Amino acid sequence: MAVTLPEGSLEERLERYLEGFRSRHGLEEARVEGNTVVLAVDPGGVPAVLATARQSLGILHLSFITVVDRQGSFELTYELLDLRGARVRVKTVLEGEEPVIDTVTGIYPTANWHEREAYDMFGVAFRGHPDLRRVYMWQDHFDHHPLLKSFEISTKRTFEGLR
Amino acid sequence: MLREERRAAEEAITLIRPATGRLVDPDIRDEFGLETMDMNMGPQHPAMHGLLRLILELDGETIVRCDPVMGYLHRCQEKIAENRTYPAVIPLTDRLDYFANMHNEHGYCLAVEDLLGVEIPPRAEYIRVLMCELMRIASHLPSIGFLLLELGAFTPILYAFRERERIQNFFEAVTGARMMFHYIRIGGVKADLPPDIPEKIWEYVDGLEKRLEPDFIELIEGNEIFVERTRGISRLTQEEAIELGLTGPPLRCTGVDFDVRRDYPYSVYPELDFDVVTDTAGDVEASYRVRIKECYESIKIIRQCLEKMPEGEVMADVGRRVRPPEGEGFGRVEGPRGEFAVHIVSDGSDTPYRVHYRDASFVNMQLLQEKVPGHYLPDIMPIMGLVDPVSGGWDK
């Protein structure tokens, strides 16, 4: 089965994506920055927004999911590409020390390992993920999430001294 | 056993993935009278691409389940980067995908430059593209060689490494190192090309273009064993490839023409003339054809770079202490294995607050989990050749 890649000029497409997100989800703060549509979404609305992107607007590719530990809250960035020059960046903030968010593996199957990595490194639990195991670290006897800011590394002082 | 029963059992098995311990629930095994065998492949397997362990479940010689286990080379690069200054991260990016060092450096520097908003001198941009395309050839040819080596042909790997050696000699003359370059810097490149190098590269690609036909195409393409072992193996449809998030040759061999160089242009690629190579078959053989044709495209780009390269500075004035403003920077390049993206979050200090690498090896490896079941055990190695993952890439 052949996939259909989006057509039309970049400006048209960005406008169409922005309008599509606004009309379906009422995102007033959505804006276009260069070739990117930037959306700020509540955590509960992420799967719905990504479903709109994939199914209604035809944005095919989930590039990556970045988690940032803001010490007290977690910032998640979903970067989507339509493979023809336009990008969509969906941002959300999870409050609290034990973050939970719904999985998007049903919409973008490639999110499977991205979410496993986020779980491994930050302890972000993805509700409904089919296979939420650690991807790099040990399965047993290791209760830490190394990319949390609270996880100190022993060589930190050395690097500070060299600066 | 009846076919329906067997299929029900296989579905039940794929659903059960306990975190530890036994791979298959013994109850299910008994209920369906299945006898499957668990087998470990790697991490110390002589044919394996780097340190990868595959937990395989075999029914006879057919693979029922394949579960890649990663982390044997994990260095937590993203954590180390959070404790280093911006320029000090560049040598670390070399250690990510160690067959695409230039692309990693380029992607990281693009992200920092996105944060800083600096203008790069045109000569530096051309040198960067020149180096990246040489790197692409030096990565594609050995990956073809490894594919053939694992199918039992020893000659192509020697030819591939002969070419790679010569390209590494150029890298050594330009950067001072053969593999870990630390050449592309924030704001440009470390040093200008030595005066005799452009001419030598020109001569070399002329020779390489002539050698590709006899050494890599005539020798391989019509070979019956090669065709037997690769045609129709892991046949991907376009939809599957998109769903798995594949990029690079594994995506293009299905016919989806997506190339970061053309679709998300960076550096001087908009000014260069090249084609995006695609194939329609979506199997291992098609990925080989895509790789070999991309080498011709790289040669085209190298020639244009050498022709169009202007004189001038190779380094913008960035200053010794790189202190980007608060915000986010993105860099995205087309590596030999696909899209390599870097996302940097800055808090205004001289160390990044968060660096995230999106490596194509990591994402493309999901293909093993989804496409290997149903194939015979010896087909794993051609499928690894299709994905062509690099240990440093998937393990960060």
XYZ file of C-alpha atoms in Angstrom:
559
model
C 0.000 0.000 0.000
C 1.381 3.329 -0.988
C 1.280 6.175 1.461
C 0.208 9.627 0.320
C 2.549 12.396 1.260
C 1.027 15.847 1.829
C 0.854 18.244 -1.099
C 0.686 21.990 -1.528
C 3.131 24.725 -0.647
C 4.711 24.900 2.786
C 2.748 28.015 3.810
C -0.561 26.468 2.798
C 0.151 23.331 4.718
C 1.248 25.147 7.873
C -1.929 27.215 7.703
C -4.037 24.088 7.195
C -2.410 22.301 10.146
C -2.810 25.302 12.433
C -6.456 25.704 11.426
C -7.072 21.970 11.857
C -5.668 21.928 15.394
C -7.512 25.105 16.350
C -10.901 24.051 15.039
C -10.776 20.617 16.649
C -9.085 21.361 19.941
C -9.546 25.101 20.463
C -5.836 25.719 21.021
C -5.687 29.500 21.217
C -1.964 29.647 21.910
C -1.037 27.639 18.816
C 1.274 29.542 16.486
C 3.567 29.112 13.503
C 7.324 29.657 13.969
C 9.226 29.379 10.708
C 8.367 25.923 9.376
C 6.979 24.698 12.701
C 3.505 24.672 14.211
C 3.984 24.962 17.990
C 1.200 23.669 20.213
C 0.922 23.689 23.999
C -1.496 20.997 25.136
C -2.786 19.683 28.466
C -1.369 16.230 29.256
C -4.790 14.637 28.900
C -5.214 16.022 25.399
C -1.964 14.731 23.875
C -3.329 11.491 22.334
C -6.307 13.341 20.855
C -4.097 16.048 19.336
C -1.682 13.475 17.898
C -4.614 11.456 16.542
C -5.811 14.582 14.747
C -2.329 15.083 13.339
C -2.011 11.515 12.078
C -5.524 10.706 10.951
C -7.106 14.003 9.919
C -4.126 16.082 8.826
C -1.947 13.276 7.483
C 1.262 14.043 9.387
C 3.065 10.738 9.050
C 6.225 10.740 11.083
C 6.933 11.002 14.798
C 10.558 12.051 14.979
C 11.271 11.941 18.705
C 9.905 12.509 22.193
C 12.061 14.640 24.472
C 11.526 14.756 28.210
C 13.012 17.614 30.237
C 13.194 17.378 34.008
C 12.285 20.814 35.374
C 12.639 19.666 38.998
C 9.033 19.428 40.094
C 7.508 19.092 36.667
C 8.330 17.328 33.409
C 8.189 18.905 29.994
C 7.423 16.602 27.071
C 8.055 17.559 23.450
C 6.632 15.481 20.616
C 8.195 16.411 17.301
C 6.161 15.433 14.236
C 7.237 15.760 10.607
C 4.991 15.707 7.568
C 8.075 14.612 5.544
C 7.739 17.618 3.202
C 9.231 20.490 5.155
C 6.657 21.227 7.854
C 7.083 20.326 11.512
C 4.619 20.171 14.377
C 5.876 20.490 17.938
C 3.458 19.405 20.639
C 4.477 20.444 24.151
C 2.952 19.418 27.417
C 3.866 19.733 31.090
C 3.365 16.979 33.650
C 3.199 18.224 37.217
C 4.436 16.254 40.184
C 7.209 13.816 40.994
C 5.496 10.748 39.529
C 4.509 11.668 36.007
C 1.906 9.655 34.128
C 0.610 10.280 30.622
C -1.392 8.278 28.099
C 0.576 6.409 25.466
C 0.500 7.370 21.787
C 1.634 3.957 20.504
C -1.855 3.359 19.111
C -1.471 6.414 16.885
C 2.244 6.339 16.069
C 3.508 2.767 16.566
C 7.089 4.054 16.389
C 6.481 5.739 19.767
C 6.918 2.314 21.352
C 10.668 2.577 21.899
C 10.674 6.345 22.322
C 8.323 5.930 25.272
C 10.314 3.037 26.662
C 13.404 5.236 26.560
C 11.568 8.088 28.312
C 10.376 5.663 30.970
C 13.853 4.258 31.449
C 15.612 7.595 31.700
C 12.967 9.687 33.536
C 10.425 7.296 35.031
C 7.610 8.778 32.976
C 4.878 6.130 32.980
C 2.919 5.795 29.762
C -0.569 4.527 30.524
C -1.648 1.777 28.152
C 1.806 1.112 26.653
C 1.941 -2.493 25.410
C 5.462 -3.246 26.596
C 6.772 -0.687 29.090
C 10.130 -2.174 30.007
C 13.440 -0.450 30.449
C 15.308 -0.166 27.178
C 18.892 0.483 28.345
C 19.192 -0.066 32.069
C 18.962 -3.306 34.031
C 15.509 -4.774 34.445
C 16.130 -5.786 38.049
C 17.881 -4.321 41.069
C 18.055 -0.832 39.593
C 15.523 1.660 40.858
C 16.997 4.830 39.399
C 16.204 6.941 36.390
C 19.570 8.342 35.341
C 18.564 11.488 33.482
C 16.649 12.929 36.432
C 18.402 15.983 37.808
C 18.282 14.375 41.252
C 20.529 11.537 40.005
C 24.054 12.736 40.800
C 27.003 11.432 38.848
C 30.329 10.962 40.584
C 32.419 12.789 37.988
C 30.413 15.992 38.067
C 32.935 17.834 40.219
C 35.772 17.053 37.830
C 33.985 18.619 34.907
C 33.167 21.718 36.946
C 36.816 22.094 37.876
C 37.847 21.996 34.220
C 35.491 24.719 33.126
C -1.477 -29.334 15.047
C -4.218 -27.495 13.252
C -3.177 -24.307 11.608
C -5.780 -22.190 13.440
C -4.665 -23.491 16.785
C -1.093 -22.790 15.927
C -1.885 -19.245 14.911
C -3.840 -18.659 18.120
C -0.860 -19.902 20.071
C 1.528 -17.640 18.234
C -0.712 -14.658 18.868
C -0.934 -15.537 22.532
C 2.845 -15.750 22.732
C 3.464 -12.397 21.153
C 1.079 -10.833 23.648
C 2.957 -12.086 26.667
C 6.140 -10.225 27.377
C 6.992 -10.503 31.051
C 9.644 -8.140 32.290
C 11.966 -10.846 33.545
C 12.208 -14.550 33.906
C 10.722 -16.994 31.490
C 9.869 -15.689 28.066
C 6.714 -17.665 27.535
C 4.119 -18.487 30.113
C 4.485 -22.247 30.763
C 0.723 -22.620 31.056
C 0.210 -21.410 27.522
C 2.896 -23.706 26.276
C 1.231 -26.698 27.872
C -2.247 -25.704 26.801
C -1.347 -25.620 23.129
C 1.237 -28.341 23.252
C 3.793 -25.983 21.743
C 7.434 -26.711 21.883
C 9.430 -23.632 21.165
C 13.026 -23.014 22.011
C 14.484 -19.865 23.501
C 17.790 -18.837 22.078
C 20.146 -16.003 22.810
C 21.985 -14.426 19.941
C 24.697 -12.091 21.074
C 25.852 -9.836 22.609
C 29.122 -11.601 21.840
C 28.102 -13.171 18.561
C 30.754 -13.050 15.831
C 28.302 -11.978 13.133
C 26.383 -9.469 15.224
C 26.598 -5.769 14.466
C 28.165 -4.542 17.676
C 26.879 -5.392 21.109
C 23.311 -6.449 20.513
C 21.537 -9.329 22.168
C 18.521 -10.840 20.490
C 16.263 -13.097 22.510
C 14.782 -15.396 19.912
C 12.026 -17.854 20.262
C 12.254 -20.584 17.682
C 9.716 -23.033 16.422
C 11.920 -25.410 14.528
C 13.941 -23.009 12.452
C 11.214 -20.380 12.197
C 11.444 -17.394 14.480
C 8.304 -16.808 16.493
C 9.484 -13.843 18.505
C 12.488 -11.549 18.427
C 13.268 -9.250 21.302
C 16.316 -6.989 20.974
C 18.024 -6.217 24.280
C 20.071 -3.053 24.246
C 22.248 -1.200 26.678
C 25.551 -3.084 26.485
C 27.300 0.033 25.182
C 25.134 2.594 26.929
C 27.238 5.462 28.251
C 24.417 7.856 29.038
C 25.869 10.434 26.667
C 22.926 12.724 27.332
C 23.759 12.858 31.045
C 27.458 13.469 30.440
C 26.569 16.280 28.037
C 24.558 18.008 30.761
C 27.737 18.381 32.804
C 30.022 19.671 30.076
C 30.371 22.975 28.293
C 28.838 23.279 24.832
C 32.076 22.878 22.807
C 33.202 19.990 25.018
C 30.220 17.894 23.919
C 31.364 17.768 20.263
C 34.044 15.070 20.766
C 31.434 12.983 22.589
C 29.054 13.092 19.636
C 31.795 11.377 17.616
C 31.282 8.353 19.841
C 27.581 8.081 19.064
C 27.237 6.499 15.654
C 30.905 5.821 14.992
C 30.333 5.205 11.299
C 28.816 8.670 10.866
C 30.947 10.876 13.109
C 30.790 13.902 10.828
C 27.010 13.766 10.689
C 26.754 13.621 14.465
C 29.042 16.615 14.888
C 27.156 18.471 12.186
C 23.774 17.798 13.759
C 24.924 18.878 17.200
C 26.592 22.044 15.901
C 23.451 22.929 13.902
C 21.415 22.709 17.097
C 23.798 24.956 19.055
C 23.982 27.410 16.152
C 20.170 27.427 16.067
C 20.274 28.535 19.709
C 22.996 31.117 19.156
C 21.688 32.394 15.836
C 25.149 32.681 14.273
C 25.867 32.880 10.551
C 28.339 30.313 9.248
C 30.917 31.361 6.603
C 30.015 29.819 3.212
C 33.373 28.097 2.832
C 32.845 26.304 6.147
C 29.399 25.143 4.997
C 30.870 23.649 1.834
C 33.644 21.936 3.768
C 31.058 20.470 6.155
C 28.966 19.086 3.309
C 32.069 17.741 1.563
C 33.158 15.908 4.705
C 29.657 14.562 5.386
C 29.333 13.138 1.894
C 32.753 11.477 2.065
C 31.634 10.041 5.397
C 28.455 8.746 3.792
C 30.465 6.794 1.197
C 32.787 5.550 3.931
C 29.726 4.255 5.766
C 27.594 2.874 2.920
C 30.337 0.790 1.314
C 31.321 -1.076 4.516
C 27.660 -1.623 5.329
C 27.263 -3.347 1.965
C 30.471 -5.217 2.740
C 29.167 -6.395 6.118
C 25.932 -7.582 4.554
C 27.886 -9.685 2.079
C 30.322 -10.872 4.733
C 27.467 -12.244 6.770
C 26.165 -14.040 3.704
C 29.538 -15.712 3.364
C 31.269 -13.582 0.744
C 34.604 -12.322 1.955
C 35.746 -10.213 -0.996
C 33.379 -7.211 -0.843
C 34.371 -6.297 2.709
C 37.999 -6.048 1.588
C 37.067 -3.789 -1.321
C 34.825 -1.730 0.977
C 37.530 -1.246 3.555
C 40.056 -0.400 0.866
C 37.814 2.522 -0.101
C 37.146 3.436 3.505
C 40.876 3.463 4.251
C 41.512 5.913 1.432
C 38.723 8.194 2.620
C 40.099 7.961 6.135
C 43.444 9.108 4.785
C 41.731 12.269 3.567
C 40.113 12.709 6.958
C 43.486 12.285 8.607
C 45.039 14.922 6.367
C 42.178 17.372 6.988
C 41.260 16.787 10.627
C 44.271 15.041 12.100
C 42.309 11.962 13.144
C 41.076 8.898 11.335
C 37.833 8.309 13.200
C 37.129 10.634 16.120
C 37.528 13.925 14.314
C 36.299 16.806 16.502
C 36.474 18.789 13.278
C 33.114 20.515 12.862
C 32.950 23.205 15.526
C 30.288 25.603 16.695
C 30.487 28.392 14.121
C 32.409 26.604 11.382
C 35.140 24.009 11.103
C 38.417 23.622 12.959
C 40.787 24.366 10.088
C 40.817 25.017 6.377
C 41.520 22.210 3.917
C 45.212 21.604 3.188
C 46.036 23.122 -0.231
C 46.530 19.847 -2.128
C 43.517 18.009 -0.701
C 40.706 19.236 -3.046
C 42.619 17.994 -6.055
C 43.349 14.635 -4.443
C 39.702 14.167 -3.460
C 38.685 14.988 -7.031
C 41.066 12.365 -8.400
C 39.900 9.854 -5.830
C 36.169 10.195 -6.561
C 36.908 9.921 -10.282
C 38.583 6.589 -9.627
C 35.908 5.496 -7.159
C 33.138 6.149 -9.664
C 34.878 3.810 -12.103
C 35.546 1.168 -9.440
C 31.984 1.036 -8.051
C 30.680 -0.694 -11.163
C 33.074 -3.677 -11.271
C 33.773 -4.000 -7.534
C 30.362 -3.485 -5.982
C 27.735 -3.956 -8.672
C 28.914 -6.573 -11.169
C 30.419 -8.685 -8.440
C 27.331 -8.648 -6.242
C 24.139 -7.839 -8.065
C 23.725 -10.858 -10.310
C 25.186 -13.330 -7.850
C 22.737 -16.152 -7.360
C 23.498 -16.715 -3.688
C 23.104 -13.016 -2.941
C 19.764 -12.879 -4.753
C 18.517 -16.048 -3.047
C 19.389 -14.778 0.382
C 18.140 -11.196 0.049
C 15.293 -10.970 -2.437
C 11.932 -10.885 -0.688
C 13.506 -11.044 2.776
C 11.780 -8.699 5.201
C 9.608 -7.213 2.487
C 8.333 -3.911 3.835
C 5.326 -2.003 2.619
C 5.359 1.778 2.644
C 2.776 1.854 5.394
C 4.763 -0.465 7.624
C 7.877 1.595 7.095
C 6.038 4.793 8.023
C 4.406 3.186 11.049
C 7.744 1.965 12.348
C 9.165 5.458 11.941
C 11.955 4.300 9.641
C 14.169 6.820 7.893
C 17.140 6.602 5.571
C 17.724 3.647 3.212
C 15.221 1.312 4.974
C 12.460 3.849 4.282
C 13.614 4.807 0.798
C 13.877 1.185 -0.328
C 10.072 0.965 -0.001
C 9.575 3.920 -2.328
C 8.804 6.752 0.101
C 11.086 9.500 -1.110
C 12.007 11.326 2.053
C 15.451 12.737 2.529
C 16.255 15.319 5.195
C 18.775 16.907 2.841
C 16.009 17.827 0.415
C 12.892 18.064 2.562
C 14.292 19.808 5.634
C 17.211 21.574 3.955
C 20.197 22.590 6.048
C 23.663 23.933 5.271
C 24.181 24.448 1.500
C 22.140 21.476 0.259
C 19.486 23.715 -1.390
C 22.198 25.014 -3.729
C 23.362 21.550 -4.757
C 21.866 19.305 -7.380
C 21.247 15.706 -6.369
C 18.514 13.085 -6.563
C 16.832 11.183 -3.775
C 17.312 7.508 -4.521
C 14.327 5.226 -4.014
C 13.435 1.655 -4.821
C 10.118 -0.125 -4.789
C 10.799 -3.645 -3.540
C 11.290 -2.829 0.147
C 13.457 -5.887 0.813
C 17.103 -6.387 1.681
C 18.192 -6.388 -1.949
C 16.441 -3.056 -2.514
C 18.237 -1.506 0.449
C 21.536 -2.626 -1.082
C 20.598 -0.948 -4.374
C 19.591 2.261 -2.582
C 22.916 2.370 -0.744
C 25.033 1.823 -3.827
C 23.111 4.443 -5.816
C 23.454 6.917 -2.977
C 27.210 6.583 -3.296
C 26.901 7.921 -6.877
C 24.781 10.818 -5.581
C 27.397 11.548 -2.917
C 30.093 11.642 -5.580
C 27.958 14.142 -7.498
C 27.633 16.327 -4.396
C 31.365 16.099 -3.632
C 32.220 17.317 -7.156
C 29.801 20.239 -6.872
C 31.221 21.176 -3.465
C 34.756 21.207 -4.813
C 33.679 23.305 -7.801
C 31.546 25.821 -5.933
C 33.630 26.168 -2.769
C 34.358 29.873 -2.255
C 37.485 31.295 -0.630
C 37.327 32.891 2.778
C 37.073 32.280 6.481
C 36.123 28.895 7.900
C 35.095 30.014 11.365
C 32.525 32.542 12.538
C 33.311 34.652 15.595
C 31.578 32.713 18.334
C 33.963 33.319 21.192
C 35.635 30.881 23.519
C 32.819 30.676 26.015
C 29.650 29.611 24.297
C 26.707 30.869 26.344
C 23.479 30.588 24.344
C 20.339 32.395 25.511
C 17.563 30.514 27.217
C 15.510 28.517 24.736
C 15.534 25.465 22.534
C 17.659 24.507 19.549
C 17.067 21.847 16.938
C 19.445 20.262 14.481
C 18.502 17.638 11.957
C 20.767 15.984 9.400
C 20.509 13.018 7.061
C 23.007 10.490 8.365
C 23.908 7.339 6.433
C 21.305 5.400 8.451
C 18.611 8.043 8.395
C 17.472 11.076 10.274
C 19.786 12.203 13.067
C 18.178 14.923 15.174
C 19.458 16.841 18.174
C 17.261 18.774 20.568
C 19.030 21.054 23.053
C 17.322 22.894 25.889
C 19.373 25.772 27.249
C 18.923 27.540 30.576
C 21.298 30.371 29.699
C 24.398 28.882 31.323
C 27.476 27.497 29.567
C 26.303 23.882 29.895
C 23.256 22.488 28.136
C 20.289 21.850 30.409
C 19.206 18.882 28.336
C 20.519 17.276 25.152
C 18.450 14.705 23.339
C 19.735 12.684 20.399
C 17.395 10.960 18.003
C 19.472 8.314 16.332
C 18.252 6.436 13.299
C 19.841 3.138 14.400
C 17.718 3.110 17.547
C 14.433 3.799 15.803
C 15.089 1.585 12.775
C 15.860 -1.353 15.045
C 12.172 -1.623 15.911
C 11.985 -3.315 12.547
C 13.675 -6.378 14.067
C 10.923 -6.770 16.632
C 8.177 -6.469 14.045
C 9.560 -8.042 10.878
C 11.887 -10.839 11.984
C 9.143 -13.180 13.300
C 8.100 -15.488 10.501
C 11.545 -15.640 8.940
C 14.090 -18.419 9.234
C 16.942 -18.075 11.682
C 19.656 -17.431 9.047
C 17.578 -14.560 7.632
C 18.351 -12.436 10.682
C 21.715 -11.403 9.329
C 20.437 -10.056 5.982
C 17.754 -8.163 7.907
C 20.465 -6.705 10.140
C 22.163 -5.666 6.916
C 18.984 -3.889 5.842
C 18.750 -1.945 9.093
C 22.528 -1.630 9.417
C 22.435 -0.449 13.025
C 25.569 0.783 14.787
C 26.097 -0.047 18.416
C 27.165 3.431 19.454
C 24.092 4.855 17.769
C 21.354 2.811 19.375
C 23.012 2.832 22.793
C 23.938 6.512 22.994
